[in-house]
CSV table of N, CA and C in Angstrom, one decimal:
chain,number,residue,atom,x,y,z
K,1,MET,N,69.7,-212.1,56.0
K,1,MET,CA,68.3,-211.2,56.6
K,1,MET,C,69.1,-209.9,57.3
K,2,ARG,N,70.1,-209.9,58.0
K,2,ARG,CA,70.5,-208.8,58.2
K,2,ARG,C,70.9,-207.8,57.7
K,3,GLN,N,71.5,-208.1,56.2
K,3,GLN,CA,71.8,-207.3,55.4
K,3,GLN,C,70.6,-206.5,54.7
K,4,VAL,N,69.5,-207.3,54.5
K,4,VAL,CA,68.1,-206.6,54.0
K,4,VAL,C,67.7,-205.6,55.6
K,5,ARG,N,67.5,-206.0,56.7
K,5,ARG,CA,67.5,-204.9,57.3
K,5,ARG,C,68.2,-203.7,57.6
K,6,ASP,N,69.7,-203.8,57.6
K,6,ASP,CA,70.8,-202.7,57.5
K,6,ASP,C,70.4,-201.9,56.0
K,7,ARG,N,70.1,-202.5,54.9
K,7,ARG,CA,69.8,-201.8,53.6
K,7,ARG,C,68.8,-201.6,53.3
K,8,PHE,N,67.5,-202.0,53.9
K,8,PHE,CA,66.3,-201.6,53.8
K,8,PHE,C,65.9,-200.2,53.5
K,9,ALA,N,66.5,-198.9,54.0
K,9,ALA,CA,66.2,-197.9,53.4
K,9,ALA,C,66.7,-197.5,52.1
K,10,GLU,N,67.9,-198.0,51.8
K,10,GLU,CA,68.3,-197.9,50.7
K,10,GLU,C,67.4,-198.3,49.6
K,11,VAL,N,67.2,-199.6,49.8
K,11,VAL,CA,66.4,-200.3,48.7
K,11,VAL,C,64.9,-199.7,48.6
K,12,GLU,N,64.3,-199.2,49.6
K,12,GLU,CA,63.3,-198.3,49.3
K,12,GLU,C,63.3,-197.1,48.6
K,13,MET,N,64.6,-196.3,48.7
K,13,MET,CA,64.9,-195.5,48.0
K,13,MET,C,64.9,-195.7,46.6
K,14,GLN,N,65.4,-196.6,46.5
K,14,GLN,CA,65.6,-197.1,44.7
K,14,GLN,C,64.3,-197.4,44.4
K,15,LEU,N,63.2,-198.5,45.1
K,15,LEU,CA,61.9,-198.5,44.5
K,15,LEU,C,61.2,-197.5,44.6
K,16,GLY,N,61.2,-196.3,45.2
K,16,GLY,CA,60.6,-195.0,45.0
K,16,GLY,C,61.0,-194.4,43.8
K,17,LYS,N,62.2,-194.6,43.4
K,17,LYS,CA,62.8,-193.7,42.1
K,17,LYS,C,62.1,-194.5,41.1
K,18,THR,N,62.2,-195.8,40.8
K,18,THR,CA,62.0,-196.4,39.9
K,18,THR,C,60.7,-197.6,39.7
K,19,MET,N,59.9,-198.1,40.8
K,19,MET,CA,59.1,-198.9,40.7
K,19,MET,C,57.7,-198.1,39.8
K,20,PHE,N,57.3,-196.9,40.1
K,20,PHE,CA,55.9,-196.4,39.5
K,20,PHE,C,56.3,-195.5,38.3
K,21,GLN,N,57.2,-195.6,37.6
K,21,GLN,CA,57.5,-194.6,36.5
K,21,GLN,C,56.6,-194.9,35.6
K,22,GLY,N,55.6,-193.7,35.1
K,22,GLY,CA,54.6,-193.8,34.2
K,22,GLY,C,53.3,-193.9,34.8
K,23,ILE,N,53.3,-194.3,35.7
K,23,ILE,CA,51.9,-194.7,36.8
K,23,ILE,C,51.3,-193.4,37.6
K,24,ASP,N,50.3,-192.7,37.3
K,24,ASP,CA,49.9,-191.4,37.7
K,24,ASP,C,48.3,-192.0,38.2
K,25,PRO,N,48.0,-192.4,39.4
K,25,PRO,CA,46.8,-193.0,39.8
K,25,PRO,C,45.9,-191.9,39.6
K,26,ARG,N,46.2,-190.7,40.1
K,26,ARG,CA,45.3,-189.6,40.0
K,26,ARG,C,45.5,-188.7,39.0
K,27,ASN,N,46.1,-188.8,38.1
K,27,ASN,CA,46.6,-188.1,37.1
K,27,ASN,C,46.9,-186.5,37.3
K,28,GLU,N,47.3,-186.3,38.3
K,28,GLU,CA,47.9,-185.2,39.2
K,28,GLU,C,49.3,-184.8,38.5
K,29,GLY,N,50.2,-185.4,38.0
K,29,GLY,CA,51.5,-185.2,37.5
K,29,GLY,C,52.1,-185.8,38.6
K,30,ALA,N,51.8,-187.0,39.4
K,30,ALA,CA,52.4,-187.2,40.4
K,30,ALA,C,53.8,-188.1,40.2
K,31,SER,N,54.9,-187.9,41.0
K,31,SER,CA,56.0,-188.6,40.5
K,31,SER,C,56.3,-189.9,41.0
K,32,PRO,N,57.0,-190.7,40.5
K,32,PRO,CA,57.3,-191.9,41.1
K,32,PRO,C,57.4,-192.2,42.6
K,33,GLU,N,58.4,-191.1,42.9
K,33,GLU,CA,58.3,-191.1,44.7
K,33,GLU,C,57.1,-190.7,45.4
K,34,GLU,N,55.9,-189.8,44.8
K,34,GLU,CA,55.1,-189.3,45.6
K,34,GLU,C,54.1,-190.7,45.6
K,35,VAL,N,53.8,-191.5,44.6
K,35,VAL,CA,53.1,-192.6,44.6
K,35,VAL,C,53.8,-193.6,45.4
K,36,PHE,N,55.0,-194.1,45.4
K,36,PHE,CA,55.7,-194.9,46.3
K,36,PHE,C,55.2,-194.2,47.8
K,37,SER,N,55.6,-193.3,47.9
K,37,SER,CA,55.1,-192.9,49.4
K,37,SER,C,54.0,-193.0,50.1
K,38,HIS,N,53.0,-193.5,49.4
K,38,HIS,CA,51.8,-194.4,49.7
K,38,HIS,C,51.6,-195.6,50.3
K,39,MET,N,52.9,-196.2,50.0
K,39,MET,CA,53.2,-197.6,50.0
K,39,MET,C,53.3,-198.1,51.6
K,40,LYS,N,52.7,-199.4,52.3
K,40,LYS,CA,52.7,-199.4,53.9
K,40,LYS,C,53.4,-200.8,53.7
K,41,LEU,N,54.5,-200.9,54.2
K,41,LEU,CA,55.2,-202.2,54.5
K,41,LEU,C,54.2,-203.3,55.2
K,42,THR,N,54.0,-204.3,54.7
K,42,THR,CA,52.9,-205.5,55.4
K,42,THR,C,53.8,-206.6,55.7
K,43,GLU,N,54.8,-206.9,54.8
K,43,GLU,CA,55.5,-208.3,54.6
K,43,GLU,C,56.7,-208.5,54.0
K,44,ILE,N,57.9,-209.0,54.6
K,44,ILE,CA,59.0,-209.3,53.7
K,44,ILE,C,59.0,-211.0,53.8
K,45,PHE,N,59.2,-211.5,52.5
K,45,PHE,CA,59.4,-213.0,52.4
K,45,PHE,C,60.6,-213.4,51.8
K,46,PHE,N,61.3,-214.4,52.4
K,46,PHE,CA,62.5,-214.7,51.9
K,46,PHE,C,62.3,-216.1,51.6
K,47,SER,N,63.0,-217.1,50.4
K,47,SER,CA,63.1,-218.0,50.0
K,47,SER,C,64.2,-218.3,49.2
K,48,ASN,N,65.1,-219.4,50.0
K,48,ASN,CA,66.1,-219.9,49.3
K,48,ASN,C,67.2,-219.2,49.7
K,49,LEU,N,67.5,-218.8,50.4
K,49,LEU,CA,68.3,-217.9,51.0
K,49,LEU,C,70.0,-218.2,50.4
K,50,GLY,N,70.4,-219.6,50.5
K,50,GLY,CA,71.4,-219.8,50.2
K,50,GLY,C,71.7,-220.1,48.8
K,51,VAL,N,70.8,-219.6,47.9
K,51,VAL,CA,71.1,-219.5,46.6
K,51,VAL,C,71.3,-218.3,46.1
K,52,SER,N,72.0,-218.4,45.0
K,52,SER,CA,72.6,-217.0,44.3
K,52,SER,C,71.8,-217.0,42.6
K,53,PRO,N,71.3,-215.9,42.2
K,53,PRO,CA,70.7,-214.7,42.9
K,53,PRO,C,69.8,-215.1,43.9
K,54,PHE,N,69.7,-214.5,45.4
K,54,PHE,CA,68.6,-215.0,46.2
K,54,PHE,C,67.6,-214.0,45.7
K,55,LYS,N,66.3,-214.8,45.8
K,55,LYS,CA,64.8,-213.9,45.5
K,55,LYS,C,64.4,-213.6,46.6
K,56,TRP,N,63.7,-212.6,46.8
K,56,TRP,CA,62.5,-212.3,47.8
K,56,TRP,C,61.7,-211.0,47.5
K,57,GLU,N,60.9,-211.1,48.3
K,57,GLU,CA,59.6,-210.3,47.9
K,57,GLU,C,59.2,-209.3,49.2
K,58,ILE,N,58.9,-208.1,48.9
K,58,ILE,CA,58.5,-207.3,50.0
K,58,ILE,C,57.0,-206.9,49.5
K,59,TRP,N,56.0,-207.4,50.5
K,59,TRP,CA,54.8,-207.0,50.5
K,59,TRP,C,54.1,-205.5,50.9
K,60,TYR,N,53.6,-204.7,50.3
K,60,TYR,CA,52.9,-203.7,50.5
K,60,TYR,C,51.4,-203.4,50.2
K,61,GLU,N,51.0,-202.7,50.9
K,61,GLU,CA,49.6,-201.8,50.6
K,61,GLU,C,49.4,-200.7,50.0
K,62,ASN,N,48.9,-199.9,49.4
K,62,ASN,CA,48.9,-198.4,49.1
K,62,ASN,C,47.4,-198.1,49.3
K,63,ASP,N,47.4,-197.1,49.8
K,63,ASP,CA,46.2,-196.4,50.2
K,63,ASP,C,45.5,-195.4,48.9
K,64,LEU,N,46.4,-195.5,47.8
K,64,LEU,CA,45.7,-194.7,46.7
K,64,LEU,C,45.0,-196.0,45.9
K,65,ASP,N,45.4,-197.3,46.2
K,65,ASP,CA,44.6,-198.3,45.6
K,65,ASP,C,42.9,-198.6,46.6
K,66,GLN,N,42.0,-198.0,45.7
K,66,GLN,CA,40.9,-198.3,46.6
K,66,GLN,C,40.0,-199.7,46.6
K,67,ALA,N,40.9,-200.4,45.7
K,67,ALA,CA,40.3,-201.7,45.7
K,67,ALA,C,41.0,-202.7,46.5
K,68,GLY,N,42.3,-202.1,47.3
K,68,GLY,CA,42.1,-203.0,48.7
K,68,GLY,C,43.6,-204.1,47.9
K,69,HIS,N,44.0,-203.9,46.9
K,69,HIS,CA,45.6,-204.8,46.6
K,69,HIS,C,46.3,-205.0,47.2
K,70,ALA,N,47.2,-205.9,47.4
K,70,ALA,CA,48.4,-206.0,47.8
K,70,ALA,C,49.6,-206.2,46.8
K,71,PHE,N,50.5,-205.2,47.2
K,71,PHE,CA,51.6,-205.1,46.1
K,71,PHE,C,52.5,-206.1,46.3
K,72,CYS,N,52.9,-207.0,45.6
K,72,CYS,CA,54.5,-207.5,45.9
K,72,CYS,C,55.4,-207.0,45.1
K,73,VAL,N,56.7,-206.9,45.6
K,73,VAL,CA,57.8,-206.0,44.6
K,73,VAL,C,58.6,-207.7,45.0
K,74,GLU,N,58.9,-208.0,43.8
K,74,GLU,CA,60.0,-209.1,43.6
K,74,GLU,C,61.3,-208.3,43.1
K,75,MET,N,62.1,-209.0,44.1
K,75,MET,CA,63.6,-208.6,44.3
K,75,MET,C,64.4,-209.8,43.7
K,76,ARG,N,65.5,-209.5,43.2
K,76,ARG,CA,66.3,-210.4,42.7
K,76,ARG,C,67.7,-209.7,43.4
K,77,ASP,N,68.5,-210.5,44.4
K,77,ASP,CA,69.4,-209.6,45.1
K,77,ASP,C,69.2,-208.3,45.7
K,78,TRP,N,70.0,-207.4,45.3
K,78,TRP,CA,69.5,-206.0,45.8
K,78,TRP,C,68.7,-205.2,44.4
K,79,LYS,N,68.4,-205.9,43.5
K,79,LYS,CA,67.8,-205.1,42.7
K,79,LYS,C,66.0,-205.3,42.5
K,80,TYR,N,65.5,-204.7,42.1
K,80,TYR,CA,64.2,-204.7,41.6
K,80,TYR,C,63.6,-205.4,40.4
K,81,ASP,N,62.8,-206.4,40.8
K,81,ASP,CA,62.8,-207.3,39.3
K,81,ASP,C,61.2,-207.5,38.9
K,82,GLY,N,60.4,-206.4,39.3
K,82,GLY,CA,58.9,-206.2,38.7
K,82,GLY,C,58.0,-206.3,40.0
K,83,PHE,N,56.9,-206.3,39.8
K,83,PHE,CA,55.5,-206.0,40.6
K,83,PHE,C,54.9,-206.8,40.4
K,84,SER,N,53.8,-207.5,41.4
K,84,SER,CA,52.9,-207.8,40.9
K,84,SER,C,51.7,-207.4,42.1
K,85,MET,N,50.4,-207.6,41.6
K,85,MET,CA,49.3,-207.3,42.5
K,85,MET,C,48.6,-208.3,42.8
K,86,ASN,N,47.9,-208.8,43.8
K,86,ASN,CA,47.0,-209.9,44.2
K,86,ASN,C,45.6,-209.5,43.6
K,87,GLY,N,44.8,-210.2,43.1
K,87,GLY,CA,43.3,-210.1,42.8
K,87,GLY,C,43.4,-209.2,41.3
């Protein structure tokens, strides 16, 4: 868990570059980084920390999503492994 704290800025920088490729909610030519900049961290969830690869989730809300979904970023070790939304 300390490693996540120490490396979280690095993780978010990578997510900002990759997570929203090809998604432009306002059709204004937004880059993935611009879309990600609207993400607000709400929770980090760890499960089975002793198992490799370790899986964890980063939960966000995004003010561009008027429906109010929560976004779950799925991580496998230090790599982005997809995302899902509630609702």
